PDB file of C-alpha atoms and ligand atoms in Angstrom:
ATOM      1  CA  MET A   1      27.368 -17.606   1.954  1.00 38.00           C
ATOM      2  CA  ILE A   2      27.001 -21.497   1.159  1.00 36.00           C
ATOM      3  CA  ASN A   3      29.280 -22.600   3.027  1.00 34.00           C
ATOM      4  CA  THR A   4      28.014 -20.908   6.374  1.00 38.00           C
ATOM      5  CA  VAL A   5      24.135 -22.710   5.907  1.00 43.00           C
ATOM      6  CA  LYS A   6      24.366 -24.564   8.691  1.00 45.00           C
ATOM      7  CA  ARG A   7      22.068 -27.806   9.698  1.00 48.00           C
ATOM      8  CA  ASN A   8      20.278 -27.472  12.625  1.00 46.00           C
ATOM      9  CA  GLN A   9      17.171 -30.263  12.027  1.00 52.00           C
ATOM     10  CA  GLN A  10      17.743 -31.655  15.798  1.00 51.00           C
ATOM     11  CA  GLN A  11      18.829 -28.500  17.665  1.00 64.00           C
ATOM     12  CA  SER A  12      16.255 -27.095  19.803  1.00 76.00           C
ATOM     13  CA  LEU A  13      14.982 -23.760  19.563  1.00 85.00           C
ATOM     14  CA  ASP A  14      13.556 -23.475  23.355  1.00 81.00           C
ATOM     15  CA  HIS A  15      16.153 -21.310  25.001  1.00 88.00           C
ATOM     16  CA  LEU A  16      15.443 -18.889  22.083  1.00 89.00           C
ATOM     17  CA  ASP A  17      12.755 -15.915  22.592  1.00 94.00           C
ATOM     18  CA  ASP A  18      12.252 -15.744  18.859  1.00 96.00           C
ATOM     19  CA  VAL A  19      13.873 -16.616  15.476  1.00 95.00           C
ATOM     20  CA  TRP A  20      13.744 -15.261  12.310  1.00 96.00           C
ATOM     21  CA  LEU A  21      12.077 -17.981   9.333  1.00 97.00           C
ATOM     22  CA  PHE A  22      13.138 -17.042   5.846  1.00 97.00           C
ATOM     23  CA  GLY A  23       9.955 -17.765   3.151  1.00 97.00           C
ATOM     24  CA  TYR A  24      10.382 -18.084  -0.045  1.00 98.00           C
ATOM     25  CA  GLY A  25       7.813 -20.899  -1.496  1.00 97.00           C
ATOM     26  CA  SER A  26       4.216 -21.135  -0.359  1.00 96.00           C
ATOM     27  CA  LEU A  27       5.664 -19.295   2.931  1.00 96.00           C
ATOM     28  CA  ILE A  28       5.184 -16.560   1.344  1.00 98.00           C
ATOM     29  CA  PHE A  29       1.024 -16.883   0.255  1.00 97.00           C
ATOM     30  CA  LYS A  30       0.229 -19.223   2.969  1.00 95.00           C
ATOM     31  CA  VAL A  31       0.754 -17.768   6.235  1.00 95.00           C
ATOM     32  CA  ASP A  32      -1.591 -19.828   8.468  1.00 91.00           C
ATOM     33  CA  PHE A  33       0.911 -19.572  11.848  1.00 94.00           C
ATOM     34  CA  PRO A  34       0.992 -16.144  14.057  1.00 96.00           C
ATOM     35  CA  PHE A  35       4.215 -14.123  13.011  1.00 97.00           C
ATOM     36  CA  LEU A  36       5.306 -11.092  15.591  1.00 97.00           C
ATOM     37  CA  GLU A  37       6.797  -9.423  12.835  1.00 96.00           C
ATOM     38  CA  ARG A  38       7.646 -10.084   8.217  1.00 96.00           C
ATOM     39  CA  ARG A  39       9.626  -8.266   6.324  1.00 95.00           C
ATOM     40  CA  PRO A  40      10.777  -8.949   3.079  1.00 96.00           C
ATOM     41  CA  ALA A  41      14.572 -10.408   2.105  1.00 96.00           C
ATOM     42  CA  SER A  42      17.078 -12.485   0.786  1.00 96.00           C
ATOM     43  CA  ILE A  43      19.652 -15.329   0.650  1.00 96.00           C
ATOM     44  CA  MET A  44      22.291 -15.271  -1.230  1.00 95.00           C
ATOM     45  CA  GLY A  45      24.171 -18.450  -2.748  1.00 96.00           C
ATOM     46  CA  TRP A  46      20.714 -19.938  -3.585  1.00 97.00           C
ATOM     47  CA  ALA A  47      18.317 -20.488  -6.360  1.00 98.00           C
ATOM     48  CA  ARG A  48      14.295 -21.225  -6.163  1.00 98.00           C
ATOM     49  CA  ARG A  49      13.523 -24.105  -8.020  1.00 98.00           C
ATOM     50  CA  PHE A  50      10.357 -25.990  -8.784  1.00 98.00           C
ATOM     51  CA  TRP A  51      12.710 -29.423  -8.677  1.00 98.00           C
ATOM     52  CA  GLN A  52      10.759 -30.867  -5.408  1.00 97.00           C
ATOM     53  CA  GLY A  53       8.220 -33.404  -5.681  1.00 97.00           C
ATOM     54  CA  SER A  54       4.475 -33.518  -3.731  1.00 96.00           C
ATOM     55  CA  HIS A  55       2.540 -36.688  -3.545  1.00 95.00           C
ATOM     56  CA  ASP A  56       1.122 -35.049   0.391  1.00 91.00           C
ATOM     57  CA  HIS A  57       0.547 -31.484  -0.633  1.00 94.00           C
ATOM     58  CA  ARG A  58       0.034 -30.242  -4.779  1.00 97.00           C
ATOM     59  CA  GLY A  59       0.366 -33.800  -6.141  1.00 97.00           C
ATOM     60  CA  THR A  60      -0.342 -37.682  -5.262  1.00 97.00           C
ATOM     61  CA  PRO A  61       1.606 -40.509  -4.595  1.00 95.00           C
ATOM     62  CA  ASP A  62       0.498 -41.995  -8.433  1.00 96.00           C
ATOM     63  CA  GLN A  63       0.768 -38.430  -9.279  1.00 97.00           C
ATOM     64  CA  PRO A  64       3.363 -35.637  -7.329  1.00 97.00           C
ATOM     65  CA  GLY A  65       3.299 -32.733  -8.326  1.00 98.00           C
ATOM     66  CA  ARG A  66       6.303 -29.693  -8.117  1.00 98.00           C
ATOM     67  CA  VAL A  67       6.967 -27.256  -5.128  1.00 98.00           C
ATOM     68  CA  VAL A  68       9.486 -24.855  -4.765  1.00 98.00           C
ATOM     69  CA  THR A  69      12.983 -25.906  -3.209  1.00 97.00           C
ATOM     70  CA  LEU A  70      16.086 -24.260  -2.862  1.00 97.00           C
ATOM     71  CA  ILE A  71      19.479 -25.051  -4.859  1.00 97.00           C
ATOM     72  CA  GLU A  72      22.725 -24.092  -3.921  1.00 96.00           C
ATOM     73  CA  GLN A  73      24.294 -21.397  -6.717  1.00 97.00           C
ATOM     74  CA  ALA A  74      26.666 -19.314  -6.401  1.00 97.00           C
ATOM     75  CA  GLY A  75      25.903 -16.133  -7.480  1.00 96.00           C
ATOM     76  CA  CYS A  76      22.415 -16.121  -6.693  1.00 96.00           C
ATOM     77  CA  GLN A  77      20.470 -14.584  -4.842  1.00 96.00           C
ATOM     78  CA  CYS A  78      16.653 -15.861  -4.030  1.00 98.00           C
ATOM     79  CA  GLN A  79      14.340 -12.959  -2.436  1.00 97.00           C
ATOM     80  CA  GLY A  80      11.395 -13.834  -0.170  1.00 98.00           C
ATOM     81  CA  MET A  81       9.786 -13.123   2.817  1.00 98.00           C
ATOM     82  CA  ALA A  82      11.307 -13.154   6.544  1.00 97.00           C
ATOM     83  CA  TYR A  83       9.198 -13.701   9.882  1.00 97.00           C
ATOM     84  CA  ARG A  84       9.863 -13.297  13.172  1.00 97.00           C
ATOM     85  CA  VAL A  85       8.166 -16.110  14.987  1.00 97.00           C
ATOM     86  CA  THR A  86       8.310 -17.726  18.726  1.00 96.00           C
ATOM     87  CA  PRO A  87      10.047 -21.598  18.798  1.00 93.00           C
ATOM     88  CA  ASP A  88       6.875 -23.208  19.384  1.00 91.00           C
ATOM     89  CA  THR A  89       5.854 -22.601  15.759  1.00 91.00           C
ATOM     90  CA  PHE A  90       7.346 -24.989  14.249  1.00 88.00           C
ATOM     91  CA  ALA A  91       5.988 -28.017  15.589  1.00 83.00           C
ATOM     92  CA  HIS A  92       3.453 -26.721  12.937  1.00 81.00           C
ATOM     93  CA  LEU A  93       5.509 -25.351  10.263  1.00 82.00           C
ATOM     94  CA  ASP A  94       7.792 -28.748  10.457  1.00 79.00           C
ATOM     95  CA  HIS A  95       4.595 -31.484  10.253  1.00 73.00           C
ATOM     96  CA  ARG A  96       2.785 -29.330   7.319  1.00 63.00           C
ATOM     97  CA  GLU A  97       6.322 -29.186   5.649  1.00 61.00           C
ATOM     98  CA  LYS A  98       7.257 -33.160   6.566  1.00 71.00           C
ATOM     99  CA  ASN A  99       7.772 -34.157   3.067  1.00 81.00           C
ATOM    100  CA  GLY A 100      11.448 -33.950   2.733  1.00 89.00           C
ATOM    101  CA  TYR A 101      12.291 -30.527   4.540  1.00 92.00           C
ATOM    102  CA  LEU A 102      15.165 -29.703   6.742  1.00 90.00           C
ATOM    103  CA  ARG A 103      15.348 -26.943   8.744  1.00 90.00           C
ATOM    104  CA  PHE A 104      18.711 -25.026   8.601  1.00 89.00           C
ATOM    105  CA  PHE A 105      19.801 -21.726   9.613  1.00 93.00           C
ATOM    106  CA  ALA A 106      21.797 -19.306   6.821  1.00 94.00           C
ATOM    107  CA  PRO A 107      22.329 -15.592   6.812  1.00 95.00           C
ATOM    108  CA  LEU A 108      19.602 -13.738   5.886  1.00 95.00           C
ATOM    109  CA  THR A 109      19.633  -9.933   4.460  1.00 94.00           C
ATOM    110  CA  PHE A 110      16.975  -7.724   4.990  1.00 94.00           C
ATOM    111  CA  THR A 111      15.228  -6.109   1.322  1.00 92.00           C
ATOM    112  CA  ASP A 112      14.562  -2.888   3.437  1.00 87.00           C
ATOM    113  CA  ALA A 113      18.190  -2.639   5.228  1.00 83.00           C
ATOM    114  CA  PRO A 114      20.587  -3.892   2.901  1.00 67.00           C
ATOM    115  CA  ASP A 115      23.042  -2.364   4.630  1.00 74.00           C
ATOM    116  CA  HIS A 116      22.112  -3.269   7.946  1.00 73.00           C
ATOM    117  CA  ALA A 117      24.387  -6.846   9.302  1.00 74.00           C
ATOM    118  CA  PRO A 118      22.981 -10.069   8.569  1.00 78.00           C
ATOM    119  CA  ALA A 119      20.384 -12.090  10.364  1.00 91.00           C
ATOM    120  CA  GLU A 120      20.365 -15.536  10.935  1.00 94.00           C
ATOM    121  CA  ALA A 121      17.315 -17.212   9.439  1.00 96.00           C
ATOM    122  CA  LEU A 122      15.647 -20.886   9.792  1.00 95.00           C
ATOM    123  CA  VAL A 123      14.661 -22.122   5.998  1.00 95.00           C
ATOM    124  CA  TYR A 124      13.693 -25.432   4.755  1.00 93.00           C
ATOM    125  CA  VAL A 125      15.586 -27.167   2.155  1.00 95.00           C
ATOM    126  CA  ALA A 126      14.614 -30.034   0.059  1.00 95.00           C
ATOM    127  CA  GLY A 127      18.036 -31.743  -0.939  1.00 94.00           C
ATOM    128  CA  PRO A 128      18.756 -33.692  -4.065  1.00 95.00           C
ATOM    129  CA  ASP A 129      19.227 -36.779  -1.217  1.00 93.00           C
ATOM    130  CA  ASN A 130      15.737 -36.833  -0.215  1.00 93.00           C
ATOM    131  CA  ALA A 131      13.490 -39.334  -2.079  1.00 93.00           C
ATOM    132  CA  ALA A 132      10.892 -37.109  -3.271  1.00 95.00           C
ATOM    133  CA  PHE A 133      13.500 -34.908  -4.904  1.00 97.00           C
ATOM    134  CA  LEU A 134      12.624 -35.206  -8.731  1.00 98.00           C
ATOM    135  CA  GLY A 135      15.164 -32.544  -9.971  1.00 98.00           C
ATOM    136  CA  PRO A 136      15.737 -30.592 -13.599  1.00 98.00           C
ATOM    137  CA  ALA A 137      13.352 -31.180 -16.260  1.00 98.00           C
ATOM    138  CA  PRO A 138      12.262 -29.113 -19.817  1.00 98.00           C
ATOM    139  CA  ILE A 139       9.919 -26.975 -18.929  1.00 98.00           C
ATOM    140  CA  GLU A 140       7.479 -27.967 -21.222  1.00 98.00           C
ATOM    141  CA  VAL A 141       7.538 -30.928 -18.738  1.00 98.00           C
ATOM    142  CA  MET A 142       7.425 -29.235 -15.881  1.00 98.00           C
ATOM    143  CA  ALA A 143       4.806 -27.048 -16.804  1.00 98.00           C
ATOM    144  CA  ARG A 144       2.292 -30.168 -17.626  1.00 98.00           C
ATOM    145  CA  GLN A 145       2.859 -32.304 -14.848  1.00 98.00           C
ATOM    146  CA  ILE A 146       2.215 -28.996 -12.676  1.00 98.00           C
ATOM    147  CA  ALA A 147      -0.925 -28.419 -14.653  1.00 98.00           C
ATOM    148  CA  THR A 148      -2.438 -31.517 -14.346  1.00 98.00           C
ATOM    149  CA  SER A 149      -1.426 -32.674 -10.633  1.00 98.00           C
ATOM    150  CA  GLU A 150      -3.561 -31.554  -7.333  1.00 98.00           C
ATOM    151  CA  GLY A 151      -3.502 -32.533  -3.628  1.00 97.00           C
ATOM    152  CA  PRO A 152      -4.865 -32.163  -0.538  1.00 95.00           C
ATOM    153  CA  SER A 153      -3.877 -28.658  -0.238  1.00 95.00           C
ATOM    154  CA  GLY A 154      -4.879 -27.973  -3.942  1.00 97.00           C
ATOM    155  CA  ARG A 155      -4.331 -27.419  -7.597  1.00 98.00           C
ATOM    156  CA  ASN A 156      -0.760 -27.944  -8.374  1.00 98.00           C
ATOM    157  CA  SER A 157      -1.170 -24.439 -10.832  1.00 98.00           C
ATOM    158  CA  ASP A 158      -2.914 -22.547  -7.745  1.00 98.00           C
ATOM    159  CA  TYR A 159       0.420 -22.835  -6.097  1.00 98.00           C
ATOM    160  CA  LEU A 160       2.602 -21.921  -8.608  1.00 98.00           C
ATOM    161  CA  LEU A 161       0.319 -18.949  -9.679  1.00 98.00           C
ATOM    162  CA  ASN A 162       0.070 -17.145  -6.172  1.00 98.00           C
ATOM    163  CA  LEU A 163       3.795 -17.673  -6.158  1.00 98.00           C
ATOM    164  CA  ASP A 164       4.214 -15.835  -9.027  1.00 98.00           C
ATOM    165  CA  ASP A 165       1.777 -13.189  -8.200  1.00 98.00           C
ATOM    166  CA  ALA A 166       3.033 -12.744  -4.687  1.00 98.00           C
ATOM    167  CA  LEU A 167       6.208 -12.240  -5.721  1.00 98.00           C
ATOM    168  CA  LYS A 168       5.319 -10.011  -8.363  1.00 98.00           C
ATOM    169  CA  THR A 169       3.400  -8.034  -5.751  1.00 98.00           C
ATOM    170  CA  MET A 170       6.378  -7.608  -3.557  1.00 97.00           C
ATOM    171  CA  GLY A 171       8.416  -6.363  -6.205  1.00 97.00           C
ATOM    172  CA  ALA A 172      10.226  -9.807  -6.524  1.00 98.00           C
ATOM    173  CA  GLU A 173       9.534 -11.278  -9.318  1.00 98.00           C
ATOM    174  CA  ASP A 174      11.817 -14.744 -10.424  1.00 98.00           C
ATOM    175  CA  THR A 175      12.134 -15.645 -14.124  1.00 98.00           C
ATOM    176  CA  HIS A 176      11.826 -19.312 -13.191  1.00 98.00           C
ATOM    177  CA  VAL A 177       8.775 -18.980 -11.483  1.00 98.00           C
ATOM    178  CA  SER A 178       7.393 -16.404 -14.103  1.00 98.00           C
ATOM    179  CA  GLU A 179       8.475 -18.363 -16.923  1.00 98.00           C
ATOM    180  CA  LEU A 180       6.423 -21.642 -15.785  1.00 98.00           C
ATOM    181  CA  ALA A 181       3.755 -19.676 -14.450  1.00 98.00           C
ATOM    182  CA  ASN A 182       3.031 -18.628 -18.310  1.00 98.00           C
ATOM    183  CA  ALA A 183       3.983 -22.137 -19.509  1.00 98.00           C
ATOM    184  CA  VAL A 184       1.015 -23.653 -17.119  1.00 98.00           C
ATOM    185  CA  LYS A 185      -1.243 -20.750 -18.164  1.00 98.00           C
ATOM    186  CA  ALA A 186      -0.848 -21.219 -21.541  1.00 98.00           C
ATOM    187  CA  LEU A 187      -2.052 -25.290 -20.902  1.00 98.00           C
ATOM    188  CA  LEU A 188      -5.240 -23.880 -18.934  1.00 95.00           C
TER     189      LEU A 188
HETATM  190  C1  LIG B 201       8.966 -21.885   1.998  1.00 61.17           C
HETATM  191  O1  LIG B 201       8.293 -21.261   1.697  1.00 61.17           O
HETATM  192  O2  LIG B 201      10.169 -21.429   2.126  1.00 61.17           O
HETATM  193  C2  LIG B 201       8.814 -23.133   1.850  1.00 61.17           C
HETATM  194  C3  LIG B 201       8.967 -23.828   0.879  1.00 61.17           C
HETATM  195  C4  LIG B 201       9.098 -25.155   0.674  1.00 61.17           C
HETATM  196  C5  LIG B 201       8.602 -25.672   2.112  1.00 61.17           C
HETATM  197  C6  LIG B 201       8.834 -24.941   3.371  1.00 61.17           C
HETATM  198  C7  LIG B 201       8.635 -23.577   3.004  1.00 61.17           C
END
């Protein structure tokens, strides 16, 4: 639920043995952190959008790329992957995702057990108030930006196409992502 999402960036997690982390972007296809368990999951009230600028991973300050963030949207469901991790994992991830993203707790539903009580999971969100936020643009404009951007973590198009493939493999295709992926493939 949108209103139950709580800001948690400063709160220490050290008193917890483990924490669920919800991944909806690179955390789905670039799993460079240890985890105790992994399960497909979704969160309600949020839409995945390529609206966040990336000048440190998939672009440069002169030519920022576009990566995903979550936008509050009533009735929307965002499907992704939940990882049960130990709190020390966030030292690595907070550094990896430092460009405008903050962590929040949000309720999550496991796709493989939708009847179970929701769990609380940490999720990284880059809000419209962060300096790198780009917001919406026509699909052809976003596609051209993604097709031509590259940064220290690689090509922006690889980020998009890897995410699109991973979501389809999970049976969780996202039309915003697949339409953009098709538009970028047509340009490459
Ligand atoms: C994710 O895959 O959940 C993610 C997306 C953007 C920043 C950090 C994490």
